[in-house]
Structures are given as C-alpha cells and as structure tokens.
Coordinates of C-alpha atoms in Angstrom, one line a residue:
M1 CA 63.8 160.1 58.1
V2 CA 67.1 161.2 59.2
Q3 CA 68.3 164.5 57.6
A4 CA 71.9 165.1 57.3
G5 CA 71.6 168.7 58.1
N6 CA 70.5 168.2 61.4
L7 CA 73.5 165.7 62.4
K8 CA 76.6 166.9 64.0
H9 CA 79.7 165.9 62.0
R10 CA 83.1 164.7 63.5
A11 CA 86.0 164.7 61.3
A12 CA 87.4 161.7 62.9
F13 CA 84.8 159.3 61.7
L14 CA 85.3 157.8 58.2
E15 CA 81.7 156.1 58.2
A16 CA 78.5 157.5 56.6
G17 CA 74.8 156.2 57.1
V18 CA 73.1 155.1 60.5
K19 CA 73.6 152.4 62.9
V20 CA 70.3 150.8 64.2
Q21 CA 69.4 148.5 67.0
I22 CA 65.9 147.1 68.0
H23 CA 65.4 146.4 71.5
S24 CA 63.0 146.1 74.1
Q25 CA 61.9 149.2 76.1
S26 CA 63.1 147.7 79.3
E27 CA 66.8 147.1 78.0
P28 CA 69.3 149.7 77.5
P29 CA 70.5 150.0 73.7
F30 CA 74.1 148.6 72.8
V31 CA 74.2 150.1 69.4
Q32 CA 77.9 149.8 68.9
E33 CA 78.0 146.2 70.0
L34 CA 74.7 144.8 68.5
G35 CA 73.5 147.4 66.1
F36 CA 73.6 147.0 62.2
G37 CA 74.8 149.6 59.8
V38 CA 72.5 151.1 57.1
A39 CA 74.5 152.8 54.1
P40 CA 73.5 156.0 52.5
G41 CA 72.2 155.8 49.1
F42 CA 70.7 152.5 49.2
Q43 CA 67.0 151.1 50.2
T44 CA 67.2 148.8 53.4
F45 CA 64.5 146.6 54.5
V46 CA 64.3 145.1 58.0
A47 CA 62.1 142.4 59.4
T48 CA 61.4 141.9 63.0
Q49 CA 60.0 139.0 65.2
E50 CA 59.4 139.1 68.8
Q51 CA 60.9 136.4 70.9
R52 CA 60.0 136.0 74.6
E53 CA 62.1 133.9 77.1
R54 CA 60.2 131.6 79.1

C-alpha cells in the first residue's frame, strides 16, 4: 500500500496515482516508457504471465 503522506509532492506534476512496471530482476526498470498508470480512487487488477526467450 502506498501512503500519500510518505510521498514527496512536486507542484509541477498534474498527475495523481502511481505508475507501475513489472520487469525481470536482471533488467533495469523503464517506468516512464513501459509502465502503466494506476489512478487513485479505483480498484485495479493486474495479471502477469512469465515469458522466456529461447
């Protein structure tokens, strides 16, 4: 759970919520490019499936 009181606020941002990216531990996150947003006040479900390259 993310608690809003623990977050640093920036006046320049007009967005609310969190951005999420699920990635391998061996890969760096690219949240801005590959992540998806989760809006506050809504319940969000996410399903994942592992894919391995051969």
